[in-house]
GROMACS .gro file of C-alpha atoms in nm:
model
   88
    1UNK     CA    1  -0.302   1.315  -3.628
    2UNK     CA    2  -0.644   1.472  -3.665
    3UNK     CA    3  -0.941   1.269  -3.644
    4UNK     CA    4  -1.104   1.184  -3.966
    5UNK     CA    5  -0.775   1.308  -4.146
    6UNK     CA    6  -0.751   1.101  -4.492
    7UNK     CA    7  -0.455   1.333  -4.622
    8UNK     CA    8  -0.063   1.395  -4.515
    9UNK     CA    9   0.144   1.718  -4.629
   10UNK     CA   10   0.460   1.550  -4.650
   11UNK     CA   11   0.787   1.764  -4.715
   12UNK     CA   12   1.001   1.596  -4.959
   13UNK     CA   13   1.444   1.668  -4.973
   14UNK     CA   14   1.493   1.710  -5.334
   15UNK     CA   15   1.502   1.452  -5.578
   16UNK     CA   16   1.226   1.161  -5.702
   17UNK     CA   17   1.057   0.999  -5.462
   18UNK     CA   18   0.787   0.684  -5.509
   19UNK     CA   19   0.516   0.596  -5.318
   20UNK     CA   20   0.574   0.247  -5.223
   21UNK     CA   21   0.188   0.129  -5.221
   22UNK     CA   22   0.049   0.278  -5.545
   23UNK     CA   23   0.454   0.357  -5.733
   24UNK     CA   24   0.365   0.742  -5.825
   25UNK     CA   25   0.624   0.951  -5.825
   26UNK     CA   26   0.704   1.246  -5.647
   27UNK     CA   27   0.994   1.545  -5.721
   28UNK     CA   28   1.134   1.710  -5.469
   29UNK     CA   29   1.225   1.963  -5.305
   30UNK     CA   30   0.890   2.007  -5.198
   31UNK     CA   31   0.545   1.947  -5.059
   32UNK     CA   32   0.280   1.684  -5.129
   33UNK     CA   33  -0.015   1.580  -4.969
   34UNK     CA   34  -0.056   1.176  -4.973
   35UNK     CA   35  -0.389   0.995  -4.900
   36UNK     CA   36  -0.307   0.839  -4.519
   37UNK     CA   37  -0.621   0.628  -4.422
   38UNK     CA   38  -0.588   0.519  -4.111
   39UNK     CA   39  -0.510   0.138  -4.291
   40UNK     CA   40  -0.213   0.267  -4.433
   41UNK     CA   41   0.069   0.451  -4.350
   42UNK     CA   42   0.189   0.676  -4.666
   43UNK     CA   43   0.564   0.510  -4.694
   44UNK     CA   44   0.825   0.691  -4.986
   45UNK     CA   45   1.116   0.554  -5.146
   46UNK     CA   46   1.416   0.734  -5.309
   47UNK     CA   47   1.465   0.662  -5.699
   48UNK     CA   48   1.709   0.434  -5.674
   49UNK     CA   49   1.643   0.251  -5.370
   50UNK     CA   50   1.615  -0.106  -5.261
   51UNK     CA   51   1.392  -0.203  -4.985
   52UNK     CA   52   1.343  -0.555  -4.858
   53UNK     CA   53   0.980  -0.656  -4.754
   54UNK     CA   54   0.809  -0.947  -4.651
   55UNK     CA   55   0.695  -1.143  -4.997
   56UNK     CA   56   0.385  -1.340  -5.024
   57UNK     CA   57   0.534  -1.648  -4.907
   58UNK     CA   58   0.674  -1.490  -4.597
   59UNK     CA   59   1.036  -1.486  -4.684
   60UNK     CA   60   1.201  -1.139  -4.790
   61UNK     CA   61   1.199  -0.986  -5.102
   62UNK     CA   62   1.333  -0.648  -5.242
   63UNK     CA   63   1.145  -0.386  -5.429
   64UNK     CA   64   1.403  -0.233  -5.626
   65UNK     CA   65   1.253   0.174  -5.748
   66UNK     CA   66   1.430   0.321  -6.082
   67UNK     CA   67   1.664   0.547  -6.031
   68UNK     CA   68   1.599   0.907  -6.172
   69UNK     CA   69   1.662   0.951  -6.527
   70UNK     CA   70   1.995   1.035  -6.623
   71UNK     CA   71   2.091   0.814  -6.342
   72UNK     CA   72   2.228   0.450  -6.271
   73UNK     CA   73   2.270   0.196  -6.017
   74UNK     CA   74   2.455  -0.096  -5.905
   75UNK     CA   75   2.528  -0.319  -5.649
   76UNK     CA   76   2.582  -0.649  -5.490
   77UNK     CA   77   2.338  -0.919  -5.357
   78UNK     CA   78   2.439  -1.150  -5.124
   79UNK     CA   79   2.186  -1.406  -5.063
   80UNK     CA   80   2.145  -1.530  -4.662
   81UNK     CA   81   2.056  -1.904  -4.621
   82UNK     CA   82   1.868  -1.784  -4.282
   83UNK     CA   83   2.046  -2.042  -4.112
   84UNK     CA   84   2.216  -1.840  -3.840
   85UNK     CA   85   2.527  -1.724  -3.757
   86UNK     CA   86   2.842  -1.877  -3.584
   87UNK     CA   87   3.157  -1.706  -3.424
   88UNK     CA   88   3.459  -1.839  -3.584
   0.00000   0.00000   0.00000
């Protein structure tokens, strides 16, 4: 990284693409150039994607991005009571 660099060119595989901290959207194929302070990383998501975080209370949550238009989704949640695991 260059010092005093604020900005990213980022190459993008086709298709949407958000930016998880402000949720613009990208299209790709391509290149964009993303502000990259040196407080924050510049982080993407696919349309369509679920990503678990940390939530506010500490425990995980998911940020789930639309899919592209034209397009859906599914899927299944299963939740984990964090309580470990055991071998049978």
């Amino acid at each position: 990284r260059e010092a005093g660099a604020e900005w990213r060119a980022v190459r993008l595989p086709r298709g949407r693409w958000y930016d998880t901290a402000t949720g613009r959207a990208y299209e790709g194929p391509g290149q964009v150039l993303l502000p990259a302070p040196l407080e924050r990383i510049p982080v993407l998501a696919r349309a369509g994607s679920v990503v678990p975080v940390v939530g506010a209370g500490g425990g995980v949550e998911l940020e789930v991005w639309e899919p592209a238009q034209g397009r859906t989704g599914g899927g299944l949640l299963i939740p984990d009571p964090g309580d470990g695991w055991e071998r049978p």
